[in-house]
Tab-separated table of C-alpha atoms in Angstrom:
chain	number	residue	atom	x	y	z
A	39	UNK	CA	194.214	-199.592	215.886
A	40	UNK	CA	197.288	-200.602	217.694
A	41	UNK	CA	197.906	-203.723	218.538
A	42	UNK	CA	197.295	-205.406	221.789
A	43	UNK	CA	200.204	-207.986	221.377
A	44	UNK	CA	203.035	-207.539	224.256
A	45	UNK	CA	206.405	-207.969	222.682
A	46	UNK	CA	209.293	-208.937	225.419
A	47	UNK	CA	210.997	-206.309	226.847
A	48	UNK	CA	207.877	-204.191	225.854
A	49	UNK	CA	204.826	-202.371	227.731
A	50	UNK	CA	201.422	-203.280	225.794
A	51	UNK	CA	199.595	-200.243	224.008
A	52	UNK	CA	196.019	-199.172	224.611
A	53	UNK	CA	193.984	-199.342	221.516
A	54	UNK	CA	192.129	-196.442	220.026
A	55	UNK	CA	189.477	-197.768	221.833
A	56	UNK	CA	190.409	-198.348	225.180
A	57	UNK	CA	191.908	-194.855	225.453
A	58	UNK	CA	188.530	-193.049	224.025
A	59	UNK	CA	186.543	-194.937	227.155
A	60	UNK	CA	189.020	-193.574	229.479
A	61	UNK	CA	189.016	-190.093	227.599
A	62	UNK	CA	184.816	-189.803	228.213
A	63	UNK	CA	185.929	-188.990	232.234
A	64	UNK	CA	187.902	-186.244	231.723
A	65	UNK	CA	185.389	-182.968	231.176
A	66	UNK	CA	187.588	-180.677	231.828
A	67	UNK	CA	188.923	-178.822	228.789
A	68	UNK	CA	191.960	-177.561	230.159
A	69	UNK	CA	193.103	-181.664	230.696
A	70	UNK	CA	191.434	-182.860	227.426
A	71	UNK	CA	194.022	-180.256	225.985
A	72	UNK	CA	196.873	-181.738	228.187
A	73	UNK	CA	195.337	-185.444	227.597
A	74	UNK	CA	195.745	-184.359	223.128
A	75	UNK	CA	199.302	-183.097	224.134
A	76	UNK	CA	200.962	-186.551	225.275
A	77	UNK	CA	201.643	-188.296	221.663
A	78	UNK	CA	200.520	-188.885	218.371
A	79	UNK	CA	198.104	-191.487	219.535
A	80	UNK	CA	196.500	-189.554	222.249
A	81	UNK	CA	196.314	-186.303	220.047
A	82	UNK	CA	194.337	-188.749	217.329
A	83	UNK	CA	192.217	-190.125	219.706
A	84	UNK	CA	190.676	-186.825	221.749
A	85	UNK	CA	190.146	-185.386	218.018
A	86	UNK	CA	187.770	-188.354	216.855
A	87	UNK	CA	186.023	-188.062	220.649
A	88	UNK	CA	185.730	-184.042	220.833
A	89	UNK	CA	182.098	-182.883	219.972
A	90	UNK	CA	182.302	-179.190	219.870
A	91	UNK	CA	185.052	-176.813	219.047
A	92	UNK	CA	185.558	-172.821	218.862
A	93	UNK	CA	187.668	-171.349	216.413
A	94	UNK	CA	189.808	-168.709	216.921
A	95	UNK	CA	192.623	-168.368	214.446
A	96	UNK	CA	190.917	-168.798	211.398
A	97	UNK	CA	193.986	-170.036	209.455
A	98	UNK	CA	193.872	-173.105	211.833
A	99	UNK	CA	190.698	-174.417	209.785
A	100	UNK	CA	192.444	-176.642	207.838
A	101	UNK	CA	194.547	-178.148	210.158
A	102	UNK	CA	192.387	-178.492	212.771
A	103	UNK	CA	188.861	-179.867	211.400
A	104	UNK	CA	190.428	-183.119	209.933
A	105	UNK	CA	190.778	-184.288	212.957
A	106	UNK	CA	187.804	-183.832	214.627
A	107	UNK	CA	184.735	-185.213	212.018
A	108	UNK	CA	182.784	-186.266	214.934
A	109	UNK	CA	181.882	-182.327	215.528
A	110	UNK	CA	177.883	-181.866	216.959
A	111	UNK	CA	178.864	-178.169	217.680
A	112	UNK	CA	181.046	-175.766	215.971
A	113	UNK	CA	181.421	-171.517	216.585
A	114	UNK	CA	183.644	-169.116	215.176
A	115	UNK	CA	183.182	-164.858	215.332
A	116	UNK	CA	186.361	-164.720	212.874
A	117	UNK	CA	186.308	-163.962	209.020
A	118	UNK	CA	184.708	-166.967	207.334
A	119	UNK	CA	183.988	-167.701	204.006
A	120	UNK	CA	181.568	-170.316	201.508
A	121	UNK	CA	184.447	-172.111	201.221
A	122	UNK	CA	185.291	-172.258	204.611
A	123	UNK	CA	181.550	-172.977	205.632
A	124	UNK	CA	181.313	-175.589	202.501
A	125	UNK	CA	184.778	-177.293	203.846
A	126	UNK	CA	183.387	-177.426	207.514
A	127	UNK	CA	180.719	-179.126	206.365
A	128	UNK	CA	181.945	-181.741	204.384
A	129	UNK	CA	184.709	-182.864	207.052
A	130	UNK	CA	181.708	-182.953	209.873
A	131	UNK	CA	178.495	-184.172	208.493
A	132	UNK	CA	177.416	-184.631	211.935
A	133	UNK	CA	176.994	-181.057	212.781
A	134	UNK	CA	174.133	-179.744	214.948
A	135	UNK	CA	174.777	-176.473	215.561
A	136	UNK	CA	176.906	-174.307	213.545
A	137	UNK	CA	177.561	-170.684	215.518
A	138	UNK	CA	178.936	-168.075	213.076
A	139	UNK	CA	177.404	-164.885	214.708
A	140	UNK	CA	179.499	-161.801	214.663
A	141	UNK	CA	178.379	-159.498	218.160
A	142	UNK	CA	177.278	-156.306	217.888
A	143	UNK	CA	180.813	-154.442	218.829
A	144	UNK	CA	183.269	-156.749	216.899
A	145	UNK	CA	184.857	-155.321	214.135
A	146	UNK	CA	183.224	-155.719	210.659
A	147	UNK	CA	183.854	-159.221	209.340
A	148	UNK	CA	184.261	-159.842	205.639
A	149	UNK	CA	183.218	-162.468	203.066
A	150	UNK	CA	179.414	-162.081	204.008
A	151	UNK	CA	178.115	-165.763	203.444
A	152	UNK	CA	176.297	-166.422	200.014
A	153	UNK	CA	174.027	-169.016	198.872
A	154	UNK	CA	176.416	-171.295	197.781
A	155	UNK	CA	177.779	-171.851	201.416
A	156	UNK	CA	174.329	-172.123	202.858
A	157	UNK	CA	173.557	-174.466	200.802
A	158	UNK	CA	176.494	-176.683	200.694
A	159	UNK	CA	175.634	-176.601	204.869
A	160	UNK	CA	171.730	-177.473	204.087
A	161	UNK	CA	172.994	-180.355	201.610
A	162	UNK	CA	176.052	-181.858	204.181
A	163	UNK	CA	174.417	-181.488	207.209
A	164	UNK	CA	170.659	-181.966	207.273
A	165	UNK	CA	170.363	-182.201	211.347
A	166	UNK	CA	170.925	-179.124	212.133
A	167	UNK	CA	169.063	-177.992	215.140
A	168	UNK	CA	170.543	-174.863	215.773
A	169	UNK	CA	172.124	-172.427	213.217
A	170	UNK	CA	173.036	-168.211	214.635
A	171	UNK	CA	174.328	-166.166	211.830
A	172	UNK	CA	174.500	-162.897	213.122
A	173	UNK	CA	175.982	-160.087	210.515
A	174	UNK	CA	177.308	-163.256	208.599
A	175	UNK	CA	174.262	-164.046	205.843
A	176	UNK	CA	174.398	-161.850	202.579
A	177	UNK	CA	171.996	-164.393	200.797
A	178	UNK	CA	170.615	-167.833	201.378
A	179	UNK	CA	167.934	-168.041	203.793
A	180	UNK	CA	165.424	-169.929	201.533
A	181	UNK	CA	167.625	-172.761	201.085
A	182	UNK	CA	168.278	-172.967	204.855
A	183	UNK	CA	164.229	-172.994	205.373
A	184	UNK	CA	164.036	-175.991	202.549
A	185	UNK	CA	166.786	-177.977	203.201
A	186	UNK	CA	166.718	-178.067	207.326
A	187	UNK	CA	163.003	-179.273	208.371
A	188	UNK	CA	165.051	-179.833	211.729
A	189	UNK	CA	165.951	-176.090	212.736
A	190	UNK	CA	164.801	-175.276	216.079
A	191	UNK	CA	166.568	-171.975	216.764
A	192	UNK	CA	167.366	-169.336	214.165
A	193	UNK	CA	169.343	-166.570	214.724
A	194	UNK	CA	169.671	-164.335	211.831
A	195	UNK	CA	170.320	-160.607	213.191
A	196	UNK	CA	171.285	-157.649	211.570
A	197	UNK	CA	171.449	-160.392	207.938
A	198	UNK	CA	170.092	-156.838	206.018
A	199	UNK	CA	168.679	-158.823	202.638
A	200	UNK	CA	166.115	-161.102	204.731
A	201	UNK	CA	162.798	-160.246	203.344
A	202	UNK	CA	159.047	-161.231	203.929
A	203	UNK	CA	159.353	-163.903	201.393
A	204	UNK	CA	162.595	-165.727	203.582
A	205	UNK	CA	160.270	-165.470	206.647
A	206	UNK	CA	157.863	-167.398	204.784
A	207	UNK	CA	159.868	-169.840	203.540
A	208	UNK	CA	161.639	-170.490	207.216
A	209	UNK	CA	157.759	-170.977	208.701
A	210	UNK	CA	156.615	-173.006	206.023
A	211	UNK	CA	159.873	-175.668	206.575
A	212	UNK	CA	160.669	-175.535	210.049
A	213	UNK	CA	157.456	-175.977	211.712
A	214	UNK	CA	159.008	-176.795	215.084
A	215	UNK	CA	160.956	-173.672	215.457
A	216	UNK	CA	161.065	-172.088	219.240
A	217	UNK	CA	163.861	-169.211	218.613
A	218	UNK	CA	163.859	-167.176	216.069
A	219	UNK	CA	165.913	-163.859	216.157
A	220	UNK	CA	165.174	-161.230	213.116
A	221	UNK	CA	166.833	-158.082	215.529
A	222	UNK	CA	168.049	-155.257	212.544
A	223	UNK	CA	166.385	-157.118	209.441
A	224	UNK	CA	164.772	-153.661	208.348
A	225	UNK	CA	163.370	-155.462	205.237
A	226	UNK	CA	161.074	-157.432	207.560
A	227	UNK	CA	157.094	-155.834	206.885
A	228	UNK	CA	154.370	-156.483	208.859
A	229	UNK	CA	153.466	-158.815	205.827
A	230	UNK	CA	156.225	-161.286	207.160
A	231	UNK	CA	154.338	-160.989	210.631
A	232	UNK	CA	151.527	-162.240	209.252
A	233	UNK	CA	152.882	-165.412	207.891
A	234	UNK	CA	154.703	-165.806	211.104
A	235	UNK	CA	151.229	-165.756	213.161
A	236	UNK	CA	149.477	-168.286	210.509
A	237	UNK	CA	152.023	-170.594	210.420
A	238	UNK	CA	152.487	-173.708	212.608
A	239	UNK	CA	155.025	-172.498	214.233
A	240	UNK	CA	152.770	-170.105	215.887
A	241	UNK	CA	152.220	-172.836	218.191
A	242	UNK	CA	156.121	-173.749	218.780
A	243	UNK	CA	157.662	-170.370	218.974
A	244	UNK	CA	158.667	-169.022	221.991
A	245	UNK	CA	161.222	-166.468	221.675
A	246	UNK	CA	160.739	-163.411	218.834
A	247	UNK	CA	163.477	-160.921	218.322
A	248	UNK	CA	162.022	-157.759	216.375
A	249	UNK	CA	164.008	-155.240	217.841
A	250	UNK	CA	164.914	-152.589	214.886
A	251	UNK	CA	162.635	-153.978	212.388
A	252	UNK	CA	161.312	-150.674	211.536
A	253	UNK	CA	158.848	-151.320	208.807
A	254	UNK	CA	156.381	-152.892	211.450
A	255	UNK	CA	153.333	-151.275	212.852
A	256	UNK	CA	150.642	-152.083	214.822
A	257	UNK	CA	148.842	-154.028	211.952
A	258	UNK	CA	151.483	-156.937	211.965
A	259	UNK	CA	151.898	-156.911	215.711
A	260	UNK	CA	148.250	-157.281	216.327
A	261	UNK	CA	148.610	-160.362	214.533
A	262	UNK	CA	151.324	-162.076	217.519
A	263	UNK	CA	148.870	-162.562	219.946
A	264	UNK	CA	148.034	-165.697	217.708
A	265	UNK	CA	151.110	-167.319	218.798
A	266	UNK	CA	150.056	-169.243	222.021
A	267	UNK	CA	153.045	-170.124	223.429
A	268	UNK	CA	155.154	-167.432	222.976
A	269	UNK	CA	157.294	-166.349	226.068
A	270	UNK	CA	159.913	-164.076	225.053
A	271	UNK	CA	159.365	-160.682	223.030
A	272	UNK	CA	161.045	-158.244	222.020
A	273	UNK	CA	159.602	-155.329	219.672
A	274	UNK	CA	162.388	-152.363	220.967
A	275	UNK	CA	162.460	-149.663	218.582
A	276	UNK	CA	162.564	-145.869	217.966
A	277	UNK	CA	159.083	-144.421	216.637
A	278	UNK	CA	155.662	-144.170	216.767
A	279	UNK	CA	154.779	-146.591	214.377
A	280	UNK	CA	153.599	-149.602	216.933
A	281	UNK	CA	151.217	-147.666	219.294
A	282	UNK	CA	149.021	-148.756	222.118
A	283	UNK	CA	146.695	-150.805	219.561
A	284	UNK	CA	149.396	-152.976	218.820
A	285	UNK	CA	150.725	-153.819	222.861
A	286	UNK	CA	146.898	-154.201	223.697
A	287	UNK	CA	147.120	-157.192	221.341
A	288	UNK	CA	150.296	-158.232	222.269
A	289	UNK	CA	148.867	-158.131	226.272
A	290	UNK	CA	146.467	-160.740	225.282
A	291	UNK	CA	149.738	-163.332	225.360
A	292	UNK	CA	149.156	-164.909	228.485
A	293	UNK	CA	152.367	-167.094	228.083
A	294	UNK	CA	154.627	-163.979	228.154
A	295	UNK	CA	157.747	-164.034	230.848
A	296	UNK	CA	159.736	-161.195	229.357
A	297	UNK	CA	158.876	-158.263	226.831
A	298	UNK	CA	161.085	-155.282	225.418
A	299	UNK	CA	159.302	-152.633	224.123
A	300	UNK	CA	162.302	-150.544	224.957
A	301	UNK	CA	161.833	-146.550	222.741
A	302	UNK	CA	158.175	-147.185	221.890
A	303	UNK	CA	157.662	-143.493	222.296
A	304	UNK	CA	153.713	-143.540	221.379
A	305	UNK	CA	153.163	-146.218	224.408
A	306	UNK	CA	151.096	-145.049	226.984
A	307	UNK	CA	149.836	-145.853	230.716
A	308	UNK	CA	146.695	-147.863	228.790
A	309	UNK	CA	149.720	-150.471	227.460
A	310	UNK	CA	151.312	-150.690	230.723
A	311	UNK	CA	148.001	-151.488	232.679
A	312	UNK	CA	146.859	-153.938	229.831
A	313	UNK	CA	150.177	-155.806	230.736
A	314	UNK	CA	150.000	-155.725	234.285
A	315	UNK	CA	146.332	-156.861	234.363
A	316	UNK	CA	146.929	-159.909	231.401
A	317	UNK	CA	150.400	-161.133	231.418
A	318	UNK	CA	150.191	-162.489	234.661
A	319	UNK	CA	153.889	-164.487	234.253
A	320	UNK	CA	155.389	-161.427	233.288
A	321	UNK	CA	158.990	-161.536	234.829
A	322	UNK	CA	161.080	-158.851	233.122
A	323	UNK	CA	159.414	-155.491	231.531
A	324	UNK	CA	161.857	-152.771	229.203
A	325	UNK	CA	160.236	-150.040	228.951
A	326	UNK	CA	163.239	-147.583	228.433
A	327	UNK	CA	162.388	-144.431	226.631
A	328	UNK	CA	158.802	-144.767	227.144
A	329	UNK	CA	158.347	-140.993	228.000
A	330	UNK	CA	154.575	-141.108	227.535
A	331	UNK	CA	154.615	-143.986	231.098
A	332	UNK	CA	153.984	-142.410	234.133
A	333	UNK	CA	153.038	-143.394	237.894
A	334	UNK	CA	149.888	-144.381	237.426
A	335	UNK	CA	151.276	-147.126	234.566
A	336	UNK	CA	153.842	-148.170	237.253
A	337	UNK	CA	151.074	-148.683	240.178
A	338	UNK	CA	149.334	-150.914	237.895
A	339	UNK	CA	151.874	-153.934	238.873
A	340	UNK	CA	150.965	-153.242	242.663
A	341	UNK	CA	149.927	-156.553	243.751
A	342	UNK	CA	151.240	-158.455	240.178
A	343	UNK	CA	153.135	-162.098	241.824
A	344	UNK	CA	155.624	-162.922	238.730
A	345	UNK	CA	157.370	-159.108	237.943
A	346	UNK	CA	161.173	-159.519	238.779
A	347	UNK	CA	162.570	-157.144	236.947
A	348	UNK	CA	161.282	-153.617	235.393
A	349	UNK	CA	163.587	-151.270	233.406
A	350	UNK	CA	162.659	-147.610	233.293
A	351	UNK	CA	165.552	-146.107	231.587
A	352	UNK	CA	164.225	-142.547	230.391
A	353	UNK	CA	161.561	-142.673	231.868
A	354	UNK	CA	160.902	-139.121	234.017
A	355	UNK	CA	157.387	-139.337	235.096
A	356	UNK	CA	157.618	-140.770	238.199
A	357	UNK	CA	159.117	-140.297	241.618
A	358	UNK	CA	161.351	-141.829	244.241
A	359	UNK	CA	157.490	-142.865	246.537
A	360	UNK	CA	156.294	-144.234	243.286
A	361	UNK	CA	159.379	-147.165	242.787
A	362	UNK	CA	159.007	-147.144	246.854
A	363	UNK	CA	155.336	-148.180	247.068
A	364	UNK	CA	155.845	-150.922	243.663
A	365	UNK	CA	158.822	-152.189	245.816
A	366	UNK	CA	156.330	-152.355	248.903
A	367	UNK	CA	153.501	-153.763	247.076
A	368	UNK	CA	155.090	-155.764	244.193
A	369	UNK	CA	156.671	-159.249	246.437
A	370	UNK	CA	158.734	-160.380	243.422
A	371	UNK	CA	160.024	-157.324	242.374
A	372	UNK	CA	164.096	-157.679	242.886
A	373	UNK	CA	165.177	-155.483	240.075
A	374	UNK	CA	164.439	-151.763	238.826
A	375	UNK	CA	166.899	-150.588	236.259
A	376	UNK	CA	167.039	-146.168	236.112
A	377	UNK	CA	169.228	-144.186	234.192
A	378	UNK	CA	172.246	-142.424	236.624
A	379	UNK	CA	170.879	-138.915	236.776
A	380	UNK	CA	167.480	-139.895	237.369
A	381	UNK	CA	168.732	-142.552	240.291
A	382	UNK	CA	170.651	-139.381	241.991
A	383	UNK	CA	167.264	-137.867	242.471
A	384	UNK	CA	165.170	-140.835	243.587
A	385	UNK	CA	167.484	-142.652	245.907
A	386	UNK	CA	166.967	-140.076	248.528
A	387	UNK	CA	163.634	-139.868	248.587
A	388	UNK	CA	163.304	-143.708	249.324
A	389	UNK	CA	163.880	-145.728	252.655
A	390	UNK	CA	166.512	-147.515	253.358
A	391	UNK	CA	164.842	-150.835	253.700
A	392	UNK	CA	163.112	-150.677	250.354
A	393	UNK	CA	166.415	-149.459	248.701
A	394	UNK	CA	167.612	-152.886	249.971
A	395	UNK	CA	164.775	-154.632	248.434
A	396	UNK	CA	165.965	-153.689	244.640
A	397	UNK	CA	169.287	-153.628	243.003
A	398	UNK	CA	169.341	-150.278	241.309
A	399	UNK	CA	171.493	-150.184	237.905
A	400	UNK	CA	172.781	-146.849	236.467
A	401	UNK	CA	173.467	-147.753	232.991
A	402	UNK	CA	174.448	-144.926	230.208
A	403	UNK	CA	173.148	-146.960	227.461
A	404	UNK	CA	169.890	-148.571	226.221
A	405	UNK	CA	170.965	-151.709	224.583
A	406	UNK	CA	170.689	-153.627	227.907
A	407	UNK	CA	172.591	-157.028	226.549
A	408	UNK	CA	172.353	-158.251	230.314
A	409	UNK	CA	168.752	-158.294	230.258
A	410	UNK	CA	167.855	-158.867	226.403
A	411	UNK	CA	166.148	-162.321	225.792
């Protein structure tokens, strides 16, 4: 602490104090930067107040954590290892969320994390609220579940190794869950499904990722509907393995807002109208590569008051007075999402003012990050 005493001839100091109160008005990060840049003190002072950091140069770990312990929030996409993840953790104890996802078209990031750094983070920092470990986790998921009763949002995507037995243990600790994101974890069975829906966190959840789990069928989706509160699904895939039986089960989730079932290729107008007549909060709708859909699936939302947004990428059985009479007779509809060729050919045969109505997408892809939950 410096000292308060005024020598003669000298100005008075502010104590470490003093300047932290004055640093708590100045959000922007661009002059907390400037505010860290004036001396020693200053520098000292905005590291013990700054709550959340992102990491870009990697070899700056080191140099940079020590002086910020007070961290609630901490991300990084570059190469990170146990002992990187066991040294975070021991210099900020007060960690909340820990971000370490690596996106989709990053390149390939190497160490994967093992159990040892999982569970030096489970053993340091037992608040942890929200942990995303996207194409990070090699091993380690049970000791998460055990050691972090406080996890609310889970993101572990394309982690290959997670098994049935992980789900399990992550619904049997953190009963309060609400996200959980399992997108690419082809391991998962419809076994792990099944724990998911008899779990207590069938009552918390309310976003599911299950987009390229492809050993699930219709068995273990029939078993969501159990989850009461659920509001954001996603079961994309390519195959015929989850069929009508299993989206007439997950229709009966009246708490739905916004479902992927994006290259469920067995899915036919039966699904569609089971939707539109049960999921009355529905607000966005994926059906890209749904070939089996057709007009009279579409027509069925005639009339529905929540549907914002429908995506119909691949889809070929319909035409340009179909989208116009949905459009018409749909109030909230503000979105419909076609591929480019198929646009080409509808736009003309629509009216101008319902064109207006709908912000048409041509998108070449059918990953659809903009609209994904």
């Amino acid at each position: 602490m410096a000292s308060n005493t005024e020598e003669p001839g000298k100005a008075s100091l502010l104590s470490d104090d003093e300047l932290g109160s004055m640093l708590k008005w100045v959000t922007d990060p661009d002059d907390r930067k400037s505010f860290s840049e004036v001396c020693k003190q200053w520098s000292k002072v905005e590291g013990l107040n700054r709550s959340s950091l992102r990491l870009l140069q990697p070899d700056l770990l080191r140099r940079v954590l020590p002086r910020c312990p007070n961290l609630i929030s901490f991300q990084t996409q570059e190469s990170f290892s146990d002992a990187d993840l066991e040294f975070l953790v021991q210099t900020c104890p007060r960690l909340e969320v820990i971000n370490l996802s690596v996106w989709d078209h990053a390149p390939k990031v190497e160490p994967l994390l093992s159990s040892d750094g999982v569970y030096a983070l489970a053993i340091r920092c037992p608040n942890i609220t929200k942990l995303l470990l996207r194409r990070r986790l090699k091993t380690g998921v049970v000791a998460v579940a055990k050691l972090l009763p406080n996890l609310t949002h889970l993101d572990l995507g394309f982690c290959h190794e997670v098994e049935d037995k992980d789900i399990e243990a992550i619904v049997s600790a953190a009963s309060s869950i609400t996200y959980l994101n399992l997108e690419g974890c082809f391991c998962v069975t419809d076994r792990g499904l099944e724990f998911l829906s008899d779990a207590s966190c069938s009552k918390t959840l309310k976003t599911l990722v299950l987009a390229g789990c492809c050993k699930i069928s219709d068995w273990g989706v029939s078993d969501l509907r159990y989850m009461c509160c659920l509001e954001n699904l996603s079961l994309a895939n390519y195959g015929d393995k989850i069929t009508d039986v299993g989206c007439f089960a997950i229709s009966e989730i009246k708490t739905l807002k916004r479902l992927n079932l994006a290259g469920l290729m067995s899915l036919t107008d039966q699904t569609v109208v089971a939707i539109a007549e049960n999921c009355l909060n529905l607000e966005v709708l994926n059906l890209s590569d749904c070939q089996s859909v057709t007009r009279a699936g579409l027509h069925a939302f005639s009339g529905h008051t929540c549907l914002n947004t429908l995506v119909l990428h691949y889809c070929f059985k319909f035409f340009g007075i179909d989208l116009e009479l949905l459009v018409l007779e749909c109030p909230t509809l503000k979105c419909i999402v076609v591929d480019e060729y198929l646009g080409r050919q509808i736009l003309p045969q629509m009216q101008e003012s319902t064109r207006r109505c709908v912000s048409y997408k041509f998108i070449c892809d059918w990953s659809f990050k903009d609209l994904e939950m």
